[in-house]
mmCIF file of C-alpha atoms in Angstrom:
data_model
loop_
_atom_site.group_PDB
_atom_site.id
_atom_site.type_symbol
_atom_site.label_atom_id
_atom_site.label_comp_id
_atom_site.label_asym_id
_atom_site.label_seq_id
_atom_site.Cartn_x
_atom_site.Cartn_y
_atom_site.Cartn_z
ATOM 1 C CA MET A 239 0.000 0.000 0.000
ATOM 2 C CA LEU A 240 1.123 3.495 -0.765
ATOM 3 C CA GLU A 241 1.488 5.877 2.187
ATOM 4 C CA ASP A 242 -1.024 8.741 2.442
ATOM 5 C CA THR A 243 1.790 11.186 3.161
ATOM 6 C CA ASP A 244 3.611 10.279 -0.067
ATOM 7 C CA PHE A 245 0.853 11.550 -2.353
ATOM 8 C CA ILE A 246 1.056 14.904 -4.088
ATOM 9 C CA LYS A 247 -1.993 16.879 -2.974
ATOM 10 C CA SER A 248 -3.808 20.055 -3.917
ATOM 11 C CA CYS A 249 -6.146 22.182 -1.826
ATOM 12 C CA ASP A 250 -8.549 22.269 -4.801
ATOM 13 C CA VAL A 251 -8.673 18.486 -5.303
ATOM 14 C CA PRO A 252 -10.116 15.951 -2.848
ATOM 15 C CA GLY A 253 -7.954 13.076 -1.701
ATOM 16 C CA PRO A 254 -6.203 10.895 -1.632
ATOM 17 C CA THR A 255 -8.651 8.318 -0.342
ATOM 18 C CA LYS A 256 -7.129 7.260 2.985
ATOM 19 C CA GLU A 257 -4.949 4.163 3.094
ATOM 20 C CA ALA A 258 -7.308 2.104 5.268
ATOM 21 C CA ILE A 259 -10.205 2.848 2.914
ATOM 22 C CA ARG A 260 -8.090 2.020 -0.152
ATOM 23 C CA ALA A 261 -7.177 -1.312 1.460
ATOM 24 C CA ILE A 262 -10.823 -2.176 2.114
ATOM 25 C CA LEU A 263 -11.818 -1.193 -1.432
ATOM 26 C CA LEU A 264 -9.040 -3.313 -2.932
ATOM 27 C CA TYR A 265 -10.167 -6.289 -0.847
ATOM 28 C CA LYS A 266 -13.876 -5.798 -1.576
ATOM 29 C CA SER A 267 -13.234 -5.358 -5.313
ATOM 30 C CA GLU A 268 -11.571 -8.759 -5.678
ATOM 31 C CA VAL A 269 -9.402 -7.117 -8.346
ATOM 32 C CA THR A 270 -7.368 -9.329 -10.669
ATOM 33 C CA ASP A 271 -4.635 -8.538 -13.175
ATOM 34 C CA THR A 272 -7.101 -8.918 -16.060
ATOM 35 C CA ASP A 273 -9.743 -6.509 -14.739
ATOM 36 C CA LYS A 274 -10.715 -3.252 -16.408
ATOM 37 C CA VAL A 275 -11.329 -0.686 -13.660
ATOM 38 C CA VAL A 276 -13.037 2.678 -14.010
ATOM 39 C CA ASP A 277 -12.379 5.254 -11.270
ATOM 40 C CA CYS A 278 -15.096 7.892 -11.601
ATOM 41 C CA GLY A 279 -14.179 11.006 -9.621
ATOM 42 C CA CYS A 280 -10.503 10.116 -9.207
ATOM 43 C CA GLY A 281 -9.456 13.224 -7.245
ATOM 44 C CA THR A 282 -5.727 13.025 -6.516
ATOM 45 C CA GLY A 283 -5.577 9.436 -7.768
ATOM 46 C CA GLY A 284 -5.185 7.393 -4.593
ATOM 47 C CA LEU A 285 -7.388 4.598 -5.892
ATOM 48 C CA THR A 286 -6.078 4.969 -9.435
ATOM 49 C CA CYS A 287 -2.528 4.395 -8.189
ATOM 50 C CA GLU A 288 -3.471 1.370 -6.063
ATOM 51 C CA PHE A 289 -5.591 -0.273 -8.757
ATOM 52 C CA SER A 290 -3.009 0.408 -11.477
ATOM 53 C CA GLN A 291 -0.626 -1.881 -9.556
ATOM 54 C CA ARG A 292 -3.141 -4.725 -9.568
ATOM 55 C CA ALA A 293 -5.521 -4.433 -12.544
ATOM 56 C CA GLY A 294 -4.985 -4.916 -16.249
ATOM 57 C CA GLU A 295 -6.363 -1.501 -17.176
ATOM 58 C CA VAL A 296 -7.525 1.570 -15.247
ATOM 59 C CA ILE A 297 -9.531 4.455 -16.653
ATOM 60 C CA SER A 298 -9.705 7.474 -14.364
ATOM 61 C CA ILE A 299 -12.257 10.217 -14.854
ATOM 62 C CA ASP A 300 -12.669 13.610 -13.219
ATOM 63 C CA THR A 301 -14.410 16.831 -14.240
ATOM 64 C CA ASN A 302 -11.695 18.901 -12.566
ATOM 65 C CA PRO A 303 -8.666 19.348 -14.868
ATOM 66 C CA GLU A 304 -6.459 19.889 -11.819
ATOM 67 C CA ALA A 305 -7.520 16.474 -10.464
ATOM 68 C CA ILE A 306 -6.409 14.830 -13.702
ATOM 69 C CA GLU A 307 -3.117 16.741 -13.517
ATOM 70 C CA VAL A 308 -2.461 15.748 -9.884
ATOM 71 C CA THR A 309 -3.418 12.112 -10.583
ATOM 72 C CA GLY A 310 -0.928 12.115 -13.460
ATOM 73 C CA LYS A 311 1.783 13.516 -11.192
ATOM 74 C CA ASN A 312 1.091 10.856 -8.560
ATOM 75 C CA LEU A 313 1.222 8.072 -11.143
ATOM 76 C CA GLU A 314 4.556 9.448 -12.338
ATOM 77 C CA LYS A 315 5.894 9.821 -8.789
ATOM 78 C CA PHE A 316 5.146 6.173 -8.004
ATOM 79 C CA GLY A 317 6.389 4.888 -11.373
ATOM 80 C CA LEU A 318 2.897 3.809 -12.394
ATOM 81 C CA GLY A 319 0.518 4.617 -15.193
ATOM 82 C CA ASP A 320 1.466 2.421 -18.147
ATOM 83 C CA ASN A 321 -1.997 0.851 -17.919
ATOM 84 C CA VAL A 322 -3.901 4.048 -16.992
ATOM 85 C CA THR A 323 -5.965 6.367 -19.175
ATOM 86 C CA LEU A 324 -6.866 9.759 -17.689
ATOM 87 C CA ILE A 325 -10.050 11.458 -18.893
ATOM 88 C CA ASN A 326 -10.976 15.037 -18.009
ATOM 89 C CA ASP A 327 -14.741 14.922 -18.479
ATOM 90 C CA ASP A 328 -18.068 14.529 -16.781
ATOM 91 C CA GLY A 329 -18.393 10.961 -15.454
ATOM 92 C CA ALA A 330 -21.652 10.122 -17.215
ATOM 93 C CA ASN A 331 -20.390 11.505 -20.518
ATOM 94 C CA ALA A 332 -17.033 9.691 -20.342
ATOM 95 C CA LEU A 333 -18.647 6.385 -19.363
ATOM 96 C CA LYS A 334 -20.705 6.338 -22.571
ATOM 97 C CA ASP A 335 -17.533 5.521 -24.535
ATOM 98 C CA ILE A 336 -16.235 2.806 -22.175
ATOM 99 C CA ASP A 337 -17.303 -0.828 -22.532
ATOM 100 C CA ASN A 338 -16.546 -4.103 -20.746
ATOM 101 C CA ILE A 339 -16.062 -2.718 -17.238
ATOM 102 C CA ASP A 340 -15.154 -5.249 -14.561
ATOM 103 C CA ILE A 341 -14.952 -2.836 -11.618
ATOM 104 C CA ALA A 342 -16.574 0.591 -11.375
ATOM 105 C CA ILE A 343 -15.532 2.860 -8.524
ATOM 106 C CA VAL A 344 -17.641 5.955 -7.939
ATOM 107 C CA GLY A 345 -16.067 8.393 -5.523
ATOM 108 C CA GLY A 346 -17.362 11.560 -7.080
ATOM 109 C CA SER A 347 -20.513 11.895 -9.123
ATOM 110 C CA GLY A 348 -21.146 15.624 -9.443
ATOM 111 C CA ARG A 349 -24.808 15.108 -8.492
ATOM 112 C CA GLN A 350 -25.218 12.563 -11.289
ATOM 113 C CA LEU A 351 -24.976 9.368 -9.246
ATOM 114 C CA GLU A 352 -28.183 7.804 -10.562
ATOM 115 C CA ASN A 353 -27.276 8.573 -14.170
ATOM 116 C CA ILE A 354 -23.733 7.241 -13.664
ATOM 117 C CA LEU A 355 -25.060 4.027 -12.098
ATOM 118 C CA ASP A 356 -27.506 3.539 -15.001
ATOM 119 C CA ILE A 357 -24.607 3.748 -17.465
ATOM 120 C CA VAL A 358 -22.310 1.579 -15.337
ATOM 121 C CA ASP A 359 -25.026 -1.073 -15.116
ATOM 122 C CA GLU A 360 -25.209 -1.204 -18.939
ATOM 123 C CA LYS A 361 -21.415 -1.357 -19.349
ATOM 124 C CA LEU A 362 -20.585 -3.732 -16.480
ATOM 125 C CA ASN A 363 -19.528 -7.256 -17.410
ATOM 126 C CA SER A 364 -21.296 -10.226 -15.862
ATOM 127 C CA LYS A 365 -20.034 -10.639 -12.316
ATOM 128 C CA GLY A 366 -18.782 -7.036 -12.449
ATOM 129 C CA ARG A 367 -18.414 -5.082 -9.230
ATOM 130 C CA ILE A 368 -19.507 -1.599 -8.205
ATOM 131 C CA LEU A 369 -17.827 0.267 -5.338
ATOM 132 C CA ILE A 370 -19.169 3.586 -4.120
ATOM 133 C CA THR A 371 -17.646 5.769 -1.431
ATOM 134 C CA ALA A 372 -19.906 8.312 0.239
ATOM 135 C CA ILE A 373 -19.580 10.883 2.969
ATOM 136 C CA LEU A 374 -23.024 12.491 2.740
ATOM 137 C CA VAL A 375 -26.009 10.613 4.159
ATOM 138 C CA ASP A 376 -28.044 11.625 1.095
ATOM 139 C CA THR A 377 -25.483 10.004 -1.224
ATOM 140 C CA LYS A 378 -25.589 6.776 0.788
ATOM 141 C CA VAL A 379 -29.382 6.580 0.562
ATOM 142 C CA GLU A 380 -29.402 7.534 -3.134
ATOM 143 C CA ALA A 381 -26.773 4.895 -3.963
ATOM 144 C CA ILE A 382 -28.521 2.091 -2.076
ATOM 145 C CA ASN A 383 -31.931 2.921 -3.550
ATOM 146 C CA LYS A 384 -30.605 3.166 -7.115
ATOM 147 C CA LEU A 385 -28.667 -0.096 -6.862
ATOM 148 C CA LYS A 386 -31.784 -1.839 -5.535
ATOM 149 C CA ASP A 387 -33.846 -0.366 -8.402
ATOM 150 C CA LEU A 388 -31.263 -1.785 -10.843
ATOM 151 C CA GLY A 389 -31.657 -5.270 -9.323
ATOM 152 C CA TYR A 390 -28.497 -5.383 -7.215
ATOM 153 C CA ASN A 391 -28.235 -6.520 -3.622
ATOM 154 C CA PRO A 392 -26.044 -3.702 -2.248
ATOM 155 C CA LYS A 393 -24.057 -3.913 0.941
ATOM 156 C CA ILE A 394 -22.975 -0.924 2.995
ATOM 157 C CA MET A 395 -20.422 -0.447 5.732
ATOM 158 C CA GLU A 396 -19.509 2.735 7.556
ATOM 159 C CA VAL A 397 -15.820 3.012 8.370
ATOM 160 C CA ASN A 398 -14.411 5.214 11.107
ATOM 161 C CA VAL A 399 -10.629 5.309 11.146
ATOM 162 C CA SER A 400 -8.462 6.838 13.838
ATOM 163 C CA ASN A 401 -4.689 6.992 13.582
ATOM 164 C CA GLY A 402 -2.459 7.288 16.612
ATOM 165 C CA ARG A 403 0.134 9.967 17.106
ATOM 166 C CA VAL A 404 2.726 9.090 19.726
ATOM 167 C CA LEU A 405 3.416 11.970 22.102
ATOM 168 C CA ASP A 406 5.860 12.243 24.988
ATOM 169 C CA ARG A 407 3.126 11.563 27.528
ATOM 170 C CA GLY A 408 0.947 9.100 25.589
ATOM 171 C CA ILE A 409 -0.856 8.358 22.366
ATOM 172 C CA LEU A 410 -3.265 10.795 20.775
ATOM 173 C CA MET A 411 -5.870 9.200 18.508
ATOM 174 C CA ILE A 412 -6.829 11.442 15.590
ATOM 175 C CA SER A 413 -10.031 10.447 13.836
ATOM 176 C CA GLU A 414 -10.740 10.880 10.149
ATOM 177 C CA ASN A 415 -14.157 11.574 8.666
ATOM 178 C CA PRO A 416 -16.355 8.483 8.598
ATOM 179 C CA ILE A 417 -16.971 7.125 5.123
ATOM 180 C CA ALA A 418 -19.470 4.641 3.778
ATOM 181 C CA ILE A 419 -18.387 1.940 1.373
ATOM 182 C CA ILE A 420 -21.229 0.588 -0.719
ATOM 183 C CA THR A 421 -20.589 -2.531 -2.785
ATOM 184 C CA ALA A 422 -22.647 -4.501 -5.260
ATOM 185 C CA LYS A 423 -22.008 -7.368 -7.670
ATOM 186 C CA LYS A 424 -23.779 -7.904 -10.960
ATOM 187 C CA ARG A 425 -25.891 -11.042 -10.897
#
């Protein structure tokens, strides 16, 4: 796993997805070296970098041109990216031109989550996997309801991570924002 502190960051771009969350997503995705992964809302590229080490192909999408730039810099910093395509576009628009998706990760949807999930459902291979990360309660509810409407049996977990900082007089636990991980497999 790549260290959170090693990523190039920008105050105008979310991320990277924290290491513990990346580890859970990698595990839940059951990624293989032949999988085609789409990272919709890639931010600084934390998930793009991790999946590029394990998947056959990664396509990363973000509407923010700075996010695409920072993701590219992180791929370069870690010596990754030979199997990555970066797309600066709206997620729903970019997904229209992508077929045969094995794993779809939605971390940013620009208020188009339902539309994105409709397109992903059409493009997802049999036994394909969907992973959604959500901070807002509304996004969690919207994701679960849409996946159910599409015939999936979604699962959700809320993850609260605290990291310790060792001080002279003890250990200070610093919590990160809780995040929901919603997963679904195509039947």
